[in-house]
Coordinates of C-alpha atoms in Angstrom, one line a residue:
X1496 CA 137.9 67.0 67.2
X1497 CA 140.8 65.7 69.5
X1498 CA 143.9 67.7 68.7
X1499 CA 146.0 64.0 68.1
X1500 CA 143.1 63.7 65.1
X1501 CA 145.1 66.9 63.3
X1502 CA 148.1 68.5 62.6
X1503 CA 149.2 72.4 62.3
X1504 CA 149.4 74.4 59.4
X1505 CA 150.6 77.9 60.5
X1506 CA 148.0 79.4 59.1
X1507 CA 145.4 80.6 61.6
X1508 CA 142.0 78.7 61.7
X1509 CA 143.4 75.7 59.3
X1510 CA 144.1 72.8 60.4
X1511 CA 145.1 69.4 58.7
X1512 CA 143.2 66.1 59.2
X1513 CA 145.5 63.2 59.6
X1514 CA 143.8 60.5 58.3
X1515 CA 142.7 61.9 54.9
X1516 CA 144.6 64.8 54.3
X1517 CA 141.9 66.8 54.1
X1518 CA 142.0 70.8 55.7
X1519 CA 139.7 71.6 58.9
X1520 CA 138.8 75.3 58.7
X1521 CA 137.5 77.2 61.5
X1522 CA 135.4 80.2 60.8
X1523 CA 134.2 82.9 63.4
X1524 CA 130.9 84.6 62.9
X1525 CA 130.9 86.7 65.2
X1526 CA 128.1 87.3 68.6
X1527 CA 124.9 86.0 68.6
X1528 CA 122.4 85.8 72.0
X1529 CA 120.5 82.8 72.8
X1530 CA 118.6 82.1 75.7
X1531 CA 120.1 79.4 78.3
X1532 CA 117.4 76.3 78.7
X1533 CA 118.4 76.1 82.0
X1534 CA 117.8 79.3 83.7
X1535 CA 115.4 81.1 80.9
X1536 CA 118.2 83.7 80.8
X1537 CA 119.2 85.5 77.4
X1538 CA 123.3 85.9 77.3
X1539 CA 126.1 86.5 74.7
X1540 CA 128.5 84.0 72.9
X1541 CA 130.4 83.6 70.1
X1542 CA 129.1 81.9 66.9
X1543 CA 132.2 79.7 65.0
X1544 CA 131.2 76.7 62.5
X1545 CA 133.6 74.7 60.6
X1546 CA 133.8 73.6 57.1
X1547 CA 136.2 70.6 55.6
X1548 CA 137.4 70.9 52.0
X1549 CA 140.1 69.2 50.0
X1550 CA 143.1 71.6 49.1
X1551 CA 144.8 74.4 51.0
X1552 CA 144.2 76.9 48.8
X1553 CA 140.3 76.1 49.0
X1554 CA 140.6 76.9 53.0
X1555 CA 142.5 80.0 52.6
X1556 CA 139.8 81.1 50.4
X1557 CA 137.4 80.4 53.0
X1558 CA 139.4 82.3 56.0
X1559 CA 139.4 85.1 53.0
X1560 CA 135.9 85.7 51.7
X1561 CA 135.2 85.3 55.5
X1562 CA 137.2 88.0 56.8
X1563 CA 136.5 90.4 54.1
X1564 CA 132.9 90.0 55.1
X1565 CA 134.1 90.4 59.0
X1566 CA 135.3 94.1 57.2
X1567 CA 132.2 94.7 55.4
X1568 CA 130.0 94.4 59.0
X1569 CA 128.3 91.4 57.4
X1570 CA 129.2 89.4 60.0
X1571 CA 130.8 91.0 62.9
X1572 CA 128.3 91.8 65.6
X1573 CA 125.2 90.5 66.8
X1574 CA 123.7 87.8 64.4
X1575 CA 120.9 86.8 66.4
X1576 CA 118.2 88.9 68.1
X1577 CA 119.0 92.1 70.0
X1578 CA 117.1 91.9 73.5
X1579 CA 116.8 94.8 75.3
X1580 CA 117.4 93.2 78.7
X1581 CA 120.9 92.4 77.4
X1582 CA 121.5 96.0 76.3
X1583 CA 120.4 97.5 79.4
X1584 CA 123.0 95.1 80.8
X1585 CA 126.0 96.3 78.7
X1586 CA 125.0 99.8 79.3
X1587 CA 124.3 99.6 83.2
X1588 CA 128.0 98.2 82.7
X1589 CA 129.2 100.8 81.1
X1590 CA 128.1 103.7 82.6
X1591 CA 127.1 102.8 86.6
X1592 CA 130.8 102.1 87.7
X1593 CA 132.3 104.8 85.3
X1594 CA 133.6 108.6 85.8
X1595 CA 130.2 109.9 85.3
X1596 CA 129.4 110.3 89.0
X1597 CA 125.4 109.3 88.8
X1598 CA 123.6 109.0 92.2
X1599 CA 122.1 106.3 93.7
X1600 CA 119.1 107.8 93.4
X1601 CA 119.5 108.8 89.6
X1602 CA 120.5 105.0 89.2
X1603 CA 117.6 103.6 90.7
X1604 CA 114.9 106.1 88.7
X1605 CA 116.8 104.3 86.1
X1606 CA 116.3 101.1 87.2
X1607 CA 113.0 101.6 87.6
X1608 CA 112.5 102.9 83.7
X1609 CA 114.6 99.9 82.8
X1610 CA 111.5 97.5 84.4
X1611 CA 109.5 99.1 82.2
X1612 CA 111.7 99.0 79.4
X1613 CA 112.1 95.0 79.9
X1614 CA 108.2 94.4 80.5
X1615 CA 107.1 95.7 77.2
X1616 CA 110.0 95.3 74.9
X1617 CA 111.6 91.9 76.3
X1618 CA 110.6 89.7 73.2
X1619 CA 111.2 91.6 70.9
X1620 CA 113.8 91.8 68.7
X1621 CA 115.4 95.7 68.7
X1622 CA 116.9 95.8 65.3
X1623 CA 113.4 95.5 64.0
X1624 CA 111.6 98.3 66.6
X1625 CA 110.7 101.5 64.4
X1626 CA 109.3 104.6 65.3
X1627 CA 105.4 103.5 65.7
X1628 CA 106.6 100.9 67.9
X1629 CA 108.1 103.7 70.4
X1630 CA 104.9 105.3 70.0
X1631 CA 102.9 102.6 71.1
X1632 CA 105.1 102.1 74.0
X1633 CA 104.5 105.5 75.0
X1634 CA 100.5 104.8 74.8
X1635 CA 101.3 102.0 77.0
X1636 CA 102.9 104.0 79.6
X1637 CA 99.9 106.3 79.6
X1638 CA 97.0 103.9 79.3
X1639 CA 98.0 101.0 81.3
X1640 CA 100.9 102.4 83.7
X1641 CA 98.9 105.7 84.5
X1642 CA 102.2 107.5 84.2
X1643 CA 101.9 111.0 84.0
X1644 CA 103.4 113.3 80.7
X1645 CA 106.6 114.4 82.6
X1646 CA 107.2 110.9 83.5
X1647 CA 106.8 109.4 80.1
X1648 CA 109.2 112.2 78.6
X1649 CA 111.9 110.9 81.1
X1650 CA 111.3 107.8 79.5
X1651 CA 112.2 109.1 76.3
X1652 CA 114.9 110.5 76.7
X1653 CA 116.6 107.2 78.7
X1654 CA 115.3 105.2 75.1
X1655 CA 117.0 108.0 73.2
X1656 CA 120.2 107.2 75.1
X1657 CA 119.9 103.6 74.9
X1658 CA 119.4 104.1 71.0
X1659 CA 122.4 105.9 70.8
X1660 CA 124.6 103.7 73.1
X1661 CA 123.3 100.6 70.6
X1662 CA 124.0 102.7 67.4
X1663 CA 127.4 103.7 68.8
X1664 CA 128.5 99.9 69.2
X1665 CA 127.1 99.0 65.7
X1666 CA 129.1 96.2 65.3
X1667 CA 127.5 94.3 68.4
X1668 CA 124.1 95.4 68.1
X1669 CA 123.7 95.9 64.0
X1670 CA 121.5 99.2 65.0
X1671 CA 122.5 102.2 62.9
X1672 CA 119.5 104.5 63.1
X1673 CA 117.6 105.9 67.0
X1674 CA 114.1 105.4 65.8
X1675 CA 113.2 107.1 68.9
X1676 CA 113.9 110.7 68.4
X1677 CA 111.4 111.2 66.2
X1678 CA 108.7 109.1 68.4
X1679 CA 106.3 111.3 69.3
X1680 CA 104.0 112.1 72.8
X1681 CA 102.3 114.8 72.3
X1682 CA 99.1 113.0 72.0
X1683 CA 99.3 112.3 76.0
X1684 CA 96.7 113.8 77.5
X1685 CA 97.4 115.8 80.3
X1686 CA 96.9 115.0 83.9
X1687 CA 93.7 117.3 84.9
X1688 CA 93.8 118.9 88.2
X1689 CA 91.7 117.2 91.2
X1690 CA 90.2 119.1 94.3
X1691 CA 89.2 117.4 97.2
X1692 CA 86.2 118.6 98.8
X1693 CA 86.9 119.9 102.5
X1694 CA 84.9 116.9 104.0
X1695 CA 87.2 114.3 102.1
X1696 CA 90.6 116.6 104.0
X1697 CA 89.5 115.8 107.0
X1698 CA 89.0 112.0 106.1
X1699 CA 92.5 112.3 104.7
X1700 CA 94.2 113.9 107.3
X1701 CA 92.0 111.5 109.5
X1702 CA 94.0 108.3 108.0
X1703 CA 97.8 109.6 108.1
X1704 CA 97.2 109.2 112.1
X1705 CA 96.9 105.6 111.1
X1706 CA 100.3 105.6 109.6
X1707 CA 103.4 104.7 112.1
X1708 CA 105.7 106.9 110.1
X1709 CA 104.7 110.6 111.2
X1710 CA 106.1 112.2 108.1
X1711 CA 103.2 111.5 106.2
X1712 CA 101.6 114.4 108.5
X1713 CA 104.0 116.9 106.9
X1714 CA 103.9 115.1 103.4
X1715 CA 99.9 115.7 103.3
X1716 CA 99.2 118.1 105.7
X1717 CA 101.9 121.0 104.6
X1718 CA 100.3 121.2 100.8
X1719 CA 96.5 120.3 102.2
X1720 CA 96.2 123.3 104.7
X1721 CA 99.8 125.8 104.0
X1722 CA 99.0 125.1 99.7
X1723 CA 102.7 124.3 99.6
X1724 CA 104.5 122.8 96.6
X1725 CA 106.1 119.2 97.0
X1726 CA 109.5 121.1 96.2
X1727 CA 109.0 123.8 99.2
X1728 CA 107.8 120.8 101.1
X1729 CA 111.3 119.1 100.3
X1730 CA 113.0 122.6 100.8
X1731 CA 111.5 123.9 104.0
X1732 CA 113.8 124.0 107.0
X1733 CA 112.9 123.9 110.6
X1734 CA 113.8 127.9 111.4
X1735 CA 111.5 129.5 109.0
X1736 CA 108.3 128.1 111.0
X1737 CA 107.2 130.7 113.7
X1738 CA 104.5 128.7 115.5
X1739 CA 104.0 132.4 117.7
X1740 CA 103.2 134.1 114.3
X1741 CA 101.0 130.9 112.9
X1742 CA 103.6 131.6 110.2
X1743 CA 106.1 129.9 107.5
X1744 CA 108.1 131.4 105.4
X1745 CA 108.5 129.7 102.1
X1746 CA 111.8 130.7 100.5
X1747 CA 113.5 127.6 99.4
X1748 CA 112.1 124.9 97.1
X1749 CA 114.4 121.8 96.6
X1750 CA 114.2 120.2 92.8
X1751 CA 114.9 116.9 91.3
X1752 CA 117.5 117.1 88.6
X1753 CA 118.8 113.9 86.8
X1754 CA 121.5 113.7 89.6
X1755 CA 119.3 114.2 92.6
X1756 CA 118.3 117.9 94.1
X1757 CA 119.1 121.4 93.9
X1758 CA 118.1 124.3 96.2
X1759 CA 116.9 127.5 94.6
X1760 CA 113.7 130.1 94.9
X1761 CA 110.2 129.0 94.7
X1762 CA 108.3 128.5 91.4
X1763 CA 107.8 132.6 90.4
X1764 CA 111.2 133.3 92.0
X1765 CA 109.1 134.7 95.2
X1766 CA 109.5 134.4 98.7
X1767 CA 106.1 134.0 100.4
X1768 CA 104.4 133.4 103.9
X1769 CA 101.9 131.4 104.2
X1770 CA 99.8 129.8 107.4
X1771 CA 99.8 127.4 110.4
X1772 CA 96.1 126.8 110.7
X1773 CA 95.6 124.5 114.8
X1774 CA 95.6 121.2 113.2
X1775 CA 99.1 121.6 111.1
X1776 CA 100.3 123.3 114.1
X1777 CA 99.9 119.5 116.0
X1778 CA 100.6 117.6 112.4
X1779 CA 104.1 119.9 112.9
X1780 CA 104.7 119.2 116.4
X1781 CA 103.9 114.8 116.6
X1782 CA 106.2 114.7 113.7
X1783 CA 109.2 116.5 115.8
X1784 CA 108.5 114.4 118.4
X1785 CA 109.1 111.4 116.6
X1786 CA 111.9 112.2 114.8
X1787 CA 113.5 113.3 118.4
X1788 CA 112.5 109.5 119.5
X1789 CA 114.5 108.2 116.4
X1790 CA 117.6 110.4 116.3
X1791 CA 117.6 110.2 120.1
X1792 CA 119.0 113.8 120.1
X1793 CA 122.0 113.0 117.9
X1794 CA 122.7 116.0 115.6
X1795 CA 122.6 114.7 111.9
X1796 CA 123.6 116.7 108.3
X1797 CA 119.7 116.7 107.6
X1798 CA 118.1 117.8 110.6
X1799 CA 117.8 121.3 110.1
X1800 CA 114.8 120.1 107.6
X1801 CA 111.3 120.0 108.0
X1802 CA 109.8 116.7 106.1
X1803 CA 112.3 113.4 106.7
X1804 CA 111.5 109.9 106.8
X1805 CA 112.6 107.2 108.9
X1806 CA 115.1 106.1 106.8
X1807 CA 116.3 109.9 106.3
X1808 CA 116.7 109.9 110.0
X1809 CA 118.4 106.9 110.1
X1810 CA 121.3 107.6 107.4
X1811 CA 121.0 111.1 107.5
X1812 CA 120.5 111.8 103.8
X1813 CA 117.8 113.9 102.9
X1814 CA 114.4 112.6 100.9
X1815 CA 114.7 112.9 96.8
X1816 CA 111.6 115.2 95.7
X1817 CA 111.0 112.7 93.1
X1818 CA 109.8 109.5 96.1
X1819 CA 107.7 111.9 97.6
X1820 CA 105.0 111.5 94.9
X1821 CA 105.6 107.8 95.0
X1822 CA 105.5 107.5 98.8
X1823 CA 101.9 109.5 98.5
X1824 CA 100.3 107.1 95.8
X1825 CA 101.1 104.6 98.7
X1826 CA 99.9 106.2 100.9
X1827 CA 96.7 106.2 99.2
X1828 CA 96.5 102.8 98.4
X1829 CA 97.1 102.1 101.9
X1830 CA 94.1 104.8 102.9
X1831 CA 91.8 103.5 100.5
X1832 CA 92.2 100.2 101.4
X1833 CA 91.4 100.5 105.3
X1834 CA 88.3 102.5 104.2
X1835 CA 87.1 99.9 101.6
X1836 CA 87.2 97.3 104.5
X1837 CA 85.4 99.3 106.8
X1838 CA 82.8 100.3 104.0
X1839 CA 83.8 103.6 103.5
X1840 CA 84.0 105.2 99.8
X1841 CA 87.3 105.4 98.9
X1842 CA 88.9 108.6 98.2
X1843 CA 89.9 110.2 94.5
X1844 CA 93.2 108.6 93.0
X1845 CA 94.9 112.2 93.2
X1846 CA 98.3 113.5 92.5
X1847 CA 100.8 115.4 95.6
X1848 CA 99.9 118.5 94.3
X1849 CA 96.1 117.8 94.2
X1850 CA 96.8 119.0 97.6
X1851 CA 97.7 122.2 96.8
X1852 CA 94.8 122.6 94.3
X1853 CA 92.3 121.5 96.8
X1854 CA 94.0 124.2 99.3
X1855 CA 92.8 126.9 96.8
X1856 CA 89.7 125.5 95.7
X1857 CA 88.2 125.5 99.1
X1858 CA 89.4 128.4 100.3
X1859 CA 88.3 130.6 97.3
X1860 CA 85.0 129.0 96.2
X1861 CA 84.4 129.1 100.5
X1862 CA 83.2 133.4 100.2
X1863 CA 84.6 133.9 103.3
X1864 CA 87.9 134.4 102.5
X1865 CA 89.7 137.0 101.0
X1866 CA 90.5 135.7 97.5
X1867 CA 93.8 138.1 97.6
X1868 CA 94.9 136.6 101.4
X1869 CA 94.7 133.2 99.1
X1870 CA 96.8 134.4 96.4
X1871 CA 99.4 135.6 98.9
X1872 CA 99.3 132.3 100.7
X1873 CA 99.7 130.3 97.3
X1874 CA 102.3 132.8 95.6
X1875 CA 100.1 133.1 92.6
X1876 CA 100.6 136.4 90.4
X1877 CA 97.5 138.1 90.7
X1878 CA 95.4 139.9 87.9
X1879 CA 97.7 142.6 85.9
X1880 CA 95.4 145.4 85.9
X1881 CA 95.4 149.3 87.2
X1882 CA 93.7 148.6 90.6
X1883 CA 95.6 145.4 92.0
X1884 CA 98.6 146.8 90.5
X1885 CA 98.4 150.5 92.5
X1886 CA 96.2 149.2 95.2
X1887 CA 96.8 145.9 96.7
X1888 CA 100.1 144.7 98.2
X1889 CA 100.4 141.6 100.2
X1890 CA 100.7 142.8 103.7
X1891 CA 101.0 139.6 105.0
X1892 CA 97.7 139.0 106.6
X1893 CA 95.9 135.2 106.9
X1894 CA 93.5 136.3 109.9
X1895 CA 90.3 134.8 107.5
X1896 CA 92.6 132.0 106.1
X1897 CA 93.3 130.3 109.5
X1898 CA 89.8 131.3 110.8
X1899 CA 88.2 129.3 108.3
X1900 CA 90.2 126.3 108.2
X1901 CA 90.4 126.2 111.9
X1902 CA 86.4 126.3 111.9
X1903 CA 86.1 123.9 108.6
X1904 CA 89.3 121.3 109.3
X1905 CA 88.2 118.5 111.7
X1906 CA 90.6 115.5 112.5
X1907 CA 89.9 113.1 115.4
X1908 CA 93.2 112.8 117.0
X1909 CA 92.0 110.0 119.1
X1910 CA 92.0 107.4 116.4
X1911 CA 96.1 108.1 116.2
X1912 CA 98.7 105.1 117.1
X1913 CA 100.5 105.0 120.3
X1914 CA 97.7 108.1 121.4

């Protein structure tokens, strides 16, 4: 309607048509989200409508009944569909840019939650998602995305959140109750513990030569042959190796927490030594000769640590524990794949520490290894009874660890790039 067509009223939303007298009223019904024909995209406007009646008085009735209903929540807010890719949006614009501080790396673990968020609830309409629907999202995450019971609870607790930043601004998103809390997990199954037999090691240590980044060495070989934690993996620092002593002194163990890594004692709150069998020994030293070529002798914040990356190198930050698991699954895929294409059986799907199981397995199912020389190695608390209590102490020896693994581990360093 051209603005010559009416005339002002100086009421708000009224207007007065010229050429029958009649009112023009303009009523605002709030946000509703549509998606864009053009681009496929979901985004927010504002929903008005007008309605034409005779008299004044019947237009201010209309700008009445429809702001008393604007006070009663009938209409303000969302009136179409909530999606969740738009909430994510309005959250993500909320909270990345604001005083809470997150890291990038706690933003991108939530970016990647978010993915997962968008793939499996993006038709749906959120104001009518209950409880079993959470649940079933949390099957989903187990049957389909393989995601372990930790993982799944992270994603919890970022839904929670979500629920609560929707029920929080009720008025835009109509939501008034986090159906998630009560969504239970429980029924995951958890991940069972994989040992590789000492034969598929050596095929594994075998295939990170392959790899151009020599870190993988450390990521694998550390936990494979020292039984080593992906934590004491992220903590150890280059002074408490003794390659003289075949030793390493595992004191530190570097966490995730939701805004990136802590330092603090090993799992057991134990310091413990543990062994540099030949093969680690040269695993250790081809990765410190790479990360020499790439820093070029520059002194960085981060080199005073053991396992880094390219990248860490690079820009000098140091690795989030949480990639490492991620970079490993790659790793595998990668391995797996060059061994189906030379006909080769492919090697178990296994988890980081799978490592660190198949350390122990081997070793103690071997009989010719001291079973307590393992315990020491893997900081396990040994049997509480009257003879290892009074009798045995961990005097540091590995003699029969390292004898065995240097007899049993056998890599072909010829098959390694740039050899």
């Amino acid at each position: 309607m051209r603005k010559d067509d009416v005339r002002e009223t100086g009421i708000a939303g009224i207007k007065q048509r010229i050429k029958d007298g009649k009112y023009v009223v303009s009523l605002d019904l709030g946000r509703e989200i549509v998606t864009d024909p053009k681009t496929g995209k979901r985004k927010e406007r504002q929903k008005k409508s007008t309605r034409v009646v005779s008299t004044l008085k019947e237009a201010k009735a209309l700008i009445g009944e429809n702001n008393a209903a604007k006070r009663r929540k009938k209409i303000t807010g969302t009136t179409g569909k909530v999606y969740i890719e738009n909430v994510i949006n309005d959250y993500k614009a909320k909270y990345y840019e604001s005083d809470k501080n997150w890291s990038d790396s706690y933003k991108q673990q939530k970016n990647s939650q978010h993915k997962h968020f968008i793939n499996y609830f993006g038709n749906l309409d959120l104001k009518k998602v209950d409880t079993a629907d959470i649940e079933d999202y949390f099957l989903y995450c187990q049957n389909d995305l393989n995601l372990c019971a930790n993982t799944i609870q992270k994603h919890k607790c970022h839904l929670i959140d979500l629920w609560r930043f929707m029920k929080k601004n009720y008025s835009k998103y109509g939501i008034n109750e986090n159906v998630v809390l009560d969504a239970d997990y429980g029924k995951i199954q958890r991940y069972k513990a994989i040992a590789l037999t000492i034969e598929q090691i050596n095929i594994l240590l075998t295939q990170c030569l392959l790899e151009d980044d020599r870190s993988v060495l450390l990521m694998v070989g550390l936990p494979a042959l020292a039984g080593m934690r992906r934590s004491e993996l992220c903590g150890l620092k280059r002074e408490k190796i003794d390659f003289e002593k075949k030793e390493i002194l595992v004191d530190k163990a570097r966490v995730q927490i939701n805004t990136g890594s802590i330092e603090k004692l090993p799992k057991g709150e134990k310091a413990r030594v543990t062994c540099i069998c030949n093969v680690l020994e040269k695993f250790i030293r081809l990765a410190y000769v790479q990360q020499e070529e790439w820093t070029q002798g520059k002194k960085i914040f981060c080199g005073d640590y053991v396992y880094l990356t390219k990248t860490n190198l690079v820009n000098d930050y140091l690795p989030h524990p949480g990639k490492v698991s991620r970079r490993f699954k790659e790793l595998q895929t990668r391995i797996n794949k060059r061994l189906e294409k030379t006909g080769e059986k492919p090697l178990p799907s296994i988890r980081l520490h799978d490592l660190r199981h198949s350390f122990i397995s081997i070793l103690l199912n071997s009989g010719e290894v001291n079973p307590f020389q393992v315990y020491g190695c893997a900081g396990h608390v040994i049997e509480d009874n009257t003879s290892t209590k009074t009798y045995w102490h961990d005097q540091g020896s590995r003699q029969e660890i390292l004898d065995f693994l240097n007899k049993n581990i056998k890599v072909d360093f010829s098959v390694m790039k740039n050899s």
